[in-house]
Amino acid sequence: MGRTRPAIRDAAEHPGTGSGTGKRGPVVAALMLSMALAALDATIVSTAVPQIVGDLGGFSVFSWLFSGYLLAVTVTLPVYGKLSDTFGRKPVLVAGSVIFLVGSLLCATAWNMAALIAFRIIQGLGGGALQGTVQTLAADLYPLKERPKIQAKLSTVWATSAIAGPALGGILAAYADWRWIFLINLPIGALALWLIVRHLHEPRREPAPRPRIDWAGALAVFACGGVLLTALVQGGVAWDWLSPPSIALFGTGLALVAVVVAVERRAAEPIIPGWVWRRRTIAAVNLACGALGLLMVAPTVFLPTYAQAVLGLAPIAAGFVLSVWTLSWPISAALSQHVYRRIGFRNTAMIGIGTATVILLVFPFLPYPGEPWQPALLMLLLGGALGLFQLPLLIGVQSTVGWDERGTTTASVLFCRQTGQTLGAALFGAIANGVLAARLGGAGDLDTVTRSLESPGAATDELRHAVAEAVHAVYFGAAIAAGLAFLVLLFVAPRRFPVLASETKEADDTGEAVEAHDEGPEDTENVSRPSPAPRSAP
């Protein structure tokens, strides 16, 4: 019994939309534009920080331009995932796009740093819908056999944004005004929004009882996530880890965790349903992607400092050392289908993360000071390994659930990855600062070292050695995170993902079998039943 596919496929399903899959093109273009908005955000803003601070002031709190946005995106992901399963993808994506664009317009009108931070948080409230719903729609649009195509396109968007974002932000800040980095979102977002409204048609479904929205759970999740992520982001930066503010935030966060559990257990339609963690496949992918987010902090945050302080590169050249992994990642992701069709999702991901572990362990053994091509080569290889790891897990876990659970499942994976990045920034920052303090006799931290590099001749040999040792320690920690992801896949993930029967028929033998005995009772039920038709939007 096949599924009702909740996105346009052909003229027979949706008269008037065109023949074949020709009308799928505008929707894919809209998804890529929407993803570009989210992907460009961090990189394009970071290069304009000096101009923003010079105009608005607020240097002591400018980091909240990024932290506030990240917090809003992360804590809203589970909420948007559940809403998309309840009301459909289109209304959630449209609402999220409108919120993001309104936030962008408000950012461009900000009169001081406090206002800009507040408007960035509004942007983030829309950004959570963009990230989660785009990935879910990608799975809705394409059957399992073709799903790598759209995921490769979305990966290419991220890669292009990582390279183009800093350059575009620098150009706008230098030759126009920093406010244009937010105004440029408006025409891009408006085009994406028009394409979604005009061309995305979710099928008409049988009327269903009025859905019960878990507003109490959504508020509890938002509050809990906001408090804990704030503690992680600001701990060791705005205050010491063992200071009263840090202890108070972590204590409040743990109390709110208990509140979330109590509220969600009583809710008829919980925002974070228990099956997300009871099913081995989803739980394993969540944990593995959380480790991915954690290990990604090592190159993205610390490699540019290493390239400048140790290798003596200019900021642009240091950025290039990092950006090479954005070339190999989407290529590897696109080619991963040829591997997982033969050996399965789990084994393919284990090969990727196992290779990544070895590459991360090699970094501390690079010669000092070394040549720029050496870390660049490692980053090229690391991107290839992680592309082989991430995409099979995402496609695989999306193929184990029906339409009405796919949004929640996808959001849980993205939420864990975002949370891993936040935890990694706090953890590895503490490790790096600890190594620097021990090496330099307690003088300064990584932020101080980074700012001192702007002074001519500041990078003494002692300082360069200290930065090298700090970054080596961080990469060793990242290798441990990668090793933990490998162990999770080895011992927690089922040998074969329990792909739905309808997905298996579409896939032309992907190498994945429906093996209910590899899963617990929850997964057995999920595999054996036909995928339910999507609920009606109100």
XYZ file of C-alpha atoms in Angstrom:
538
model
C 0.000 0.000 0.000
C 1.750 3.173 -1.146
C 1.855 6.484 0.636
C 0.012 9.638 -0.249
C 2.853 11.941 -1.196
C 2.303 15.427 0.221
C 4.054 17.355 -2.527
C 3.495 17.838 -6.214
C 4.528 14.916 -8.385
C 2.532 15.014 -11.613
C -0.518 16.420 -13.336
C -2.642 13.440 -12.406
C -2.392 14.344 -8.720
C -2.727 18.068 -9.243
C -4.560 19.101 -12.387
C -3.337 22.291 -13.829
C 0.155 22.150 -12.417
C 1.757 20.840 -15.533
C 2.865 17.466 -16.742
C 5.601 15.190 -15.580
C 7.788 16.583 -12.848
C 8.407 19.864 -14.601
C 6.604 21.833 -11.891
C 8.852 20.364 -9.231
C 11.642 22.644 -10.472
C 10.184 25.926 -9.108
C 9.617 24.309 -5.722
C 13.202 23.035 -5.601
C 14.415 26.519 -6.565
C 12.345 27.960 -3.720
C 13.831 25.467 -1.264
C 17.355 26.342 -2.381
C 16.673 30.073 -2.048
C 15.165 29.550 1.407
C 18.149 27.482 2.470
C 20.474 30.154 1.101
C 18.868 32.715 3.407
C 19.653 30.555 6.441
C 23.098 29.518 5.196
C 24.265 33.034 4.313
C 23.128 34.533 7.588
C 26.058 33.784 9.888
C 28.870 34.237 7.361
C 27.594 37.449 5.822
C 26.995 39.113 9.198
C 30.346 38.162 10.717
C 32.391 40.168 8.229
C 30.391 43.349 8.909
C 30.781 43.282 12.705
C 33.453 46.042 12.803
C 31.205 48.404 10.819
C 28.152 47.500 12.925
C 29.981 48.090 16.200
C 31.477 51.324 14.862
C 28.011 52.609 13.981
C 25.895 51.294 16.854
C 28.440 50.669 19.613
C 27.862 47.788 22.048
C 31.166 45.969 21.538
C 30.787 44.122 24.847
C 27.573 42.406 23.722
C 28.005 42.089 19.937
C 28.494 38.301 20.229
C 24.758 38.099 20.908
C 24.191 38.987 17.263
C 25.118 35.363 16.644
C 24.193 33.738 19.961
C 20.674 35.210 19.993
C 19.995 34.042 16.447
C 21.407 30.569 17.178
C 19.331 30.204 20.341
C 16.111 31.165 18.535
C 16.778 28.758 15.651
C 17.688 25.854 17.915
C 14.810 26.034 20.378
C 12.165 26.496 17.665
C 13.230 23.525 15.530
C 11.191 20.925 17.484
C 8.172 23.235 17.542
C 8.188 23.818 13.786
C 8.778 20.125 13.155
C 5.642 19.165 15.049
C 3.603 21.960 13.475
C 4.600 20.849 9.984
C 3.420 17.314 10.767
C 0.126 18.707 12.062
C -0.766 21.459 9.582
C 1.425 20.645 6.586
C 4.790 21.936 5.379
C 3.547 24.843 3.264
C 1.882 26.974 5.974
C 4.839 26.481 8.315
C 7.390 27.414 5.640
C 5.373 30.434 4.545
C 4.975 31.643 8.143
C 8.666 31.090 8.891
C 9.729 32.938 5.740
C 7.528 35.924 6.607
C 8.927 36.066 10.163
C 12.498 35.847 8.843
C 11.923 38.638 6.310
C 10.227 40.877 8.885
C 13.178 40.287 11.186
C 15.596 41.172 8.388
C 13.753 44.415 7.671
C 13.756 45.301 11.369
C 17.499 44.545 11.606
C 18.146 47.033 8.813
C 16.334 49.726 10.804
C 18.057 49.028 14.150
C 19.073 52.178 16.048
C 21.346 50.571 18.652
C 22.935 47.214 19.464
C 20.145 46.138 21.838
C 17.535 46.664 19.130
C 19.648 44.808 16.557
C 20.073 41.831 18.904
C 16.321 41.727 19.559
C 15.585 41.815 15.836
C 18.158 39.100 15.203
C 16.244 36.895 17.628
C 13.088 37.544 15.578
C 15.051 36.515 12.496
C 16.034 33.318 14.269
C 12.411 32.530 15.080
C 11.827 32.368 11.334
C 15.157 30.708 10.598
C 14.142 27.616 12.570
C 11.237 27.086 10.183
C 13.469 27.570 7.149
C 16.058 24.993 8.188
C 13.757 22.243 9.410
C 10.911 22.536 6.918
C 13.165 22.778 3.854
C 14.877 19.498 4.792
C 11.521 17.834 5.423
C 10.044 19.035 2.132
C 13.107 17.734 0.315
C 12.221 14.250 1.550
C 8.557 14.743 0.655
C 9.332 15.823 -2.892
C 11.672 12.988 -3.814
C 11.382 9.217 -3.377
C 14.262 7.424 -1.692
C 16.037 6.649 -4.956
C 16.148 10.309 -6.007
C 16.565 11.920 -2.591
C 20.371 12.336 -2.844
C 19.814 14.712 -5.781
C 17.977 17.348 -3.771
C 20.209 16.864 -0.729
C 23.297 17.373 -2.891
C 21.771 20.603 -4.193
C 21.083 21.811 -0.660
C 24.632 20.873 0.377
C 25.918 22.901 -2.553
C 23.922 25.881 -1.291
C 25.669 25.640 2.075
C 29.072 25.285 0.427
C 28.514 28.262 -1.868
C 27.224 30.368 1.009
C 30.266 29.561 3.132
C 32.520 30.939 0.400
C 30.376 33.774 -0.940
C 28.988 35.014 2.381
C 32.146 36.619 3.799
C 33.024 38.217 0.466
C 29.516 39.586 -0.051
C 29.302 40.860 3.516
C 32.667 42.569 3.220
C 31.733 44.243 -0.067
C 28.401 45.521 1.241
C 29.943 46.792 4.469
C 32.857 48.490 2.706
C 31.158 50.016 -0.339
C 27.525 50.397 0.703
C 26.287 50.140 4.282
C 26.120 47.258 6.751
C 22.301 47.510 6.722
C 22.313 46.089 3.199
C 23.443 42.696 4.507
C 19.918 42.406 5.935
C 18.063 44.208 3.148
C 19.499 41.812 0.563
C 17.426 39.073 2.192
C 14.195 40.762 1.139
C 14.241 40.202 -2.656
C 15.697 36.681 -2.264
C 13.143 35.739 0.360
C 10.266 37.352 -1.517
C 11.093 35.317 -4.635
C 11.301 32.093 -2.611
C 8.022 32.917 -0.884
C 6.254 33.590 -4.194
C 7.496 30.310 -5.660
C 6.299 28.380 -2.601
C 2.853 30.002 -2.603
C 2.460 29.632 -6.363
C 3.908 26.180 -7.047
C 3.892 24.061 -3.875
C 0.560 22.200 -3.694
C 0.078 19.725 -0.903
C -2.711 17.278 -1.785
C -6.190 17.604 -0.408
C -6.714 15.225 2.466
C -9.686 13.869 4.289
C -10.953 16.162 7.051
C -9.514 15.256 10.429
C -10.539 16.195 13.967
C -9.304 19.608 15.028
C -5.658 19.109 16.067
C -4.730 19.751 19.671
C -1.665 21.967 19.767
C 0.664 21.444 22.699
C 1.236 25.118 23.481
C 2.323 24.357 27.047
C 4.940 21.933 25.732
C 6.139 24.432 23.119
C 6.575 27.114 25.792
C 8.360 24.694 28.126
C 10.720 23.519 25.356
C 11.440 27.116 24.355
C 12.166 28.181 27.935
C 14.275 25.118 28.749
C 16.314 25.311 25.568
C 16.803 29.052 25.878
C 18.070 28.859 29.466
C 20.432 25.913 28.924
C 21.824 27.217 25.637
C 22.356 30.661 27.190
C 24.300 29.016 30.010
C 26.478 27.197 27.471
C 27.002 30.221 25.219
C 27.832 32.704 27.968
C 29.589 30.384 30.421
C 33.317 31.090 30.514
C 32.743 34.263 28.446
C 30.443 36.670 30.253
C 31.027 34.936 33.593
C 33.032 32.054 35.065
C 31.661 28.537 34.805
C 31.308 28.203 38.589
C 29.965 31.720 39.147
C 26.464 32.346 40.573
C 24.938 33.300 37.168
C 26.214 30.094 35.575
C 25.061 27.893 38.459
C 21.660 29.627 38.507
C 21.121 29.142 34.768
C 22.123 25.483 34.785
C 19.988 24.841 37.861
C 17.004 26.543 36.256
C 17.587 24.661 33.032
C 17.654 21.285 34.780
C 14.439 22.162 36.607
C 12.853 23.099 33.294
C 13.949 19.752 31.831
C 11.802 18.082 34.485
C 8.940 20.412 33.573
C 9.274 19.532 29.879
C 9.202 15.803 30.643
C 6.134 16.185 32.864
C 4.243 18.362 30.374
C 5.080 16.216 27.342
C 4.076 12.980 29.066
C 0.602 14.403 29.669
C 0.155 16.055 26.263
C -2.116 14.403 23.679
C 0.118 15.621 20.815
C 3.497 16.421 22.415
C 5.972 18.728 20.703
C 8.759 16.243 21.484
C 7.071 12.817 21.422
C 8.678 9.990 23.340
C 9.059 7.801 20.257
C 11.831 10.114 19.007
C 14.083 8.568 21.649
C 12.468 5.143 22.028
C 13.180 4.079 18.454
C 16.730 2.900 18.069
C 17.204 4.286 14.580
C 16.105 7.832 15.377
C 17.859 7.905 18.746
C 21.119 6.698 17.211
C 20.993 9.247 14.387
C 20.187 12.039 16.860
C 23.165 11.149 19.057
C 25.510 10.723 16.087
C 24.492 14.075 14.588
C 24.885 15.721 17.978
C 28.476 14.474 17.973
C 28.838 15.800 14.409
C 27.792 19.275 15.540
C 30.271 19.095 18.400
C 33.259 18.049 16.274
C 32.511 20.640 13.577
C 33.398 23.382 16.060
C 37.087 22.428 15.898
C 37.669 23.469 12.278
C 35.048 26.210 11.931
C 35.991 28.121 15.095
C 39.642 27.304 15.760
C 41.266 26.586 12.389
C 41.203 30.229 11.164
C 43.025 31.335 14.344
C 45.539 28.529 13.853
C 46.109 29.550 10.243
C 46.768 33.170 11.212
C 48.761 32.699 14.412
C 50.772 29.582 13.560
C 51.000 29.641 9.766
C 51.151 33.439 9.534
C 48.407 33.706 6.907
C 46.256 36.755 6.218
C 42.558 36.462 7.190
C 41.432 35.790 3.604
C 44.014 33.047 3.106
C 43.128 31.575 6.501
C 39.500 31.456 5.441
C 40.471 29.577 2.296
C 42.199 26.863 4.360
C 38.873 26.276 6.079
C 36.615 26.669 3.049
C 38.132 23.784 1.067
C 36.001 21.316 3.005
C 32.903 22.944 1.538
C 34.097 21.683 -1.853
C 34.497 18.020 -0.931
C 31.505 17.733 1.422
C 28.690 18.139 -1.186
C 30.545 16.041 -3.747
C 30.976 13.210 -1.260
C 27.356 13.552 -0.138
C 26.114 13.310 -3.727
C 28.207 10.195 -4.367
C 27.288 8.508 -1.085
C 24.182 6.938 -2.662
C 26.405 4.585 -4.656
C 27.857 3.330 -1.383
C 24.769 3.025 0.825
C 22.817 1.273 -1.915
C 25.388 -1.496 -1.687
C 26.230 -1.680 2.001
C 23.418 0.214 3.750
C 23.008 3.540 5.529
C 24.634 2.530 8.815
C 27.774 0.995 7.324
C 28.286 3.935 4.969
C 28.008 6.415 7.832
C 30.435 4.332 9.918
C 33.009 4.452 7.128
C 32.609 8.231 6.929
C 32.884 8.960 10.647
C 35.647 6.385 11.105
C 37.688 8.135 8.415
C 36.928 11.504 10.005
C 38.233 10.224 13.351
C 41.571 9.295 11.793
C 41.850 12.655 9.981
C 41.152 14.607 13.168
C 43.771 12.562 15.033
C 46.354 13.332 12.339
C 46.002 17.109 12.772
C 47.922 17.327 16.118
C 50.847 15.585 14.452
C 51.292 18.164 11.690
C 54.817 19.616 11.687
C 55.351 22.976 13.362
C 54.853 25.510 11.896
C 54.124 23.553 8.733
C 52.818 24.616 5.331
C 49.293 25.872 4.563
C 48.600 22.995 2.170
C 48.866 20.478 5.000
C 45.824 21.550 7.058
C 44.028 22.418 3.804
C 44.505 18.846 2.582
C 43.190 17.479 5.866
C 40.135 19.738 5.616
C 39.504 18.552 2.052
C 39.598 14.942 3.246
C 37.497 15.739 6.314
C 34.755 17.280 4.189
C 34.659 14.153 2.060
C 34.423 11.915 5.117
C 31.643 13.937 6.748
C 29.635 14.041 3.520
C 29.748 10.259 3.551
C 28.554 10.325 7.167
C 25.810 12.927 7.406
C 23.708 12.472 4.273
C 23.135 8.687 4.540
C 21.966 9.169 8.142
C 19.542 11.958 7.238
C 18.103 10.162 4.218
C 17.997 6.881 6.075
C 16.136 8.157 9.135
C 13.646 10.107 7.009
C 12.867 6.890 5.143
C 11.882 5.049 8.326
C 8.901 7.293 9.123
C 5.691 8.299 7.388
C 4.621 11.769 6.337
C 3.006 12.645 9.647
C 6.218 11.920 11.582
C 8.846 13.160 9.147
C 8.840 16.793 10.234
C 9.321 15.887 13.889
C 12.046 13.367 13.039
C 13.967 15.773 10.798
C 13.686 18.568 13.360
C 15.026 16.308 16.114
C 18.123 15.507 14.032
C 18.784 19.185 13.260
C 18.093 20.160 16.888
C 20.677 17.669 18.150
C 23.240 18.894 15.643
C 22.685 22.546 16.625
C 22.849 21.668 20.311
C 26.078 19.760 19.679
C 27.602 22.850 18.081
C 26.632 24.997 21.053
C 28.040 22.456 23.494
C 31.186 22.111 21.392
C 31.806 25.858 21.360
C 31.609 25.958 25.157
C 33.599 22.773 25.758
C 36.379 23.349 23.245
C 36.620 27.013 24.190
C 37.295 25.960 27.764
C 39.886 23.412 26.592
C 41.694 25.928 24.386
C 41.724 28.608 27.071
C 42.999 26.099 29.621
C 45.909 25.065 27.402
C 46.765 28.693 26.648
C 46.667 29.618 30.322
C 48.987 26.740 31.210
C 51.361 27.488 28.307
C 51.480 31.262 28.828
C 51.419 31.272 32.611
C 47.774 32.278 32.928
C 48.086 35.290 30.635
C 45.003 35.711 28.476
C 42.641 33.463 26.565
C 41.981 32.678 22.921
C 39.968 35.877 22.354
C 42.803 37.987 23.743
C 45.316 36.136 21.601
C 43.167 36.621 18.502
C 42.883 40.374 19.071
C 46.613 40.673 19.738
C 47.347 39.202 16.318
C 46.142 42.439 14.757
C 49.216 44.212 16.147
C 52.392 43.979 14.008
C 54.914 41.528 15.410
C 52.523 40.308 18.115
C 52.741 36.651 17.081
C 55.895 35.706 18.984
C 57.245 32.181 18.752
C 56.006 31.434 22.269
C 52.513 32.608 21.377
C 52.488 30.618 18.166
C 53.486 27.448 20.018
C 50.784 28.066 22.603
C 48.065 28.500 19.948
C 49.273 25.385 18.130
C 49.048 23.304 21.303
C 45.601 24.703 22.131
C 44.203 23.912 18.685
C 45.831 20.465 18.733
C 44.024 19.747 22.013
C 40.741 20.867 20.457
C 41.226 18.599 17.441
C 41.997 15.701 19.750
C 38.709 16.401 21.536
C 36.933 16.508 18.171
C 38.430 13.104 17.328
C 36.975 11.744 20.569
C 33.548 13.124 19.570
C 33.873 11.431 16.162
C 34.862 8.185 17.869
C 31.780 8.396 20.100
C 29.591 8.840 17.009
C 31.177 5.705 15.543
C 30.421 3.753 18.727
C 26.817 4.985 18.744
C 26.314 3.683 15.210
C 28.048 0.430 16.082
C 26.156 -0.385 19.280
C 22.902 1.626 19.186
C 21.888 1.882 15.526
C 20.266 -1.219 13.985
C 22.325 -3.128 11.436
C 19.745 -2.249 8.783
C 17.468 0.774 8.976
C 13.767 -0.269 9.016
C 12.838 1.532 5.807
C 9.110 1.717 5.105
C 7.872 -0.796 2.570
C 6.693 1.967 0.227
C 10.150 3.548 0.282
C 11.803 0.205 -0.404
C 9.667 -0.352 -3.508
C 10.547 3.103 -4.819
C 14.223 2.682 -4.184
C 14.913 -0.205 -6.563
C 16.832 -2.148 -3.938
C 18.863 0.354 -1.966
C 20.484 -2.369 0.066
C 18.219 -1.566 3.025
C 15.748 -4.206 4.209
C 12.757 -3.952 6.483
C 14.022 -5.935 9.458
C 11.718 -5.370 12.369
C 13.748 -7.644 14.630
C 16.555 -5.074 14.615
C 14.243 -2.578 16.302
C 12.185 -2.423 19.462
C 8.401 -2.782 19.547
C 7.874 0.839 18.525
C 9.813 0.370 15.319
C 8.162 -2.941 14.566
C 4.829 -1.179 14.587
C 6.194 1.627 12.445
C 7.558 -0.723 9.806
C 4.657 -3.093 9.544
C 1.884 -0.541 9.145
C 1.364 1.439 5.929
C 2.351 5.058 6.103
C -0.703 7.123 7.069
C -2.068 9.824 4.833
C -1.209 13.362 5.898
C -3.681 15.234 8.051
C -5.789 17.994 6.649
C -4.636 21.533 7.047
C -7.289 23.676 8.736
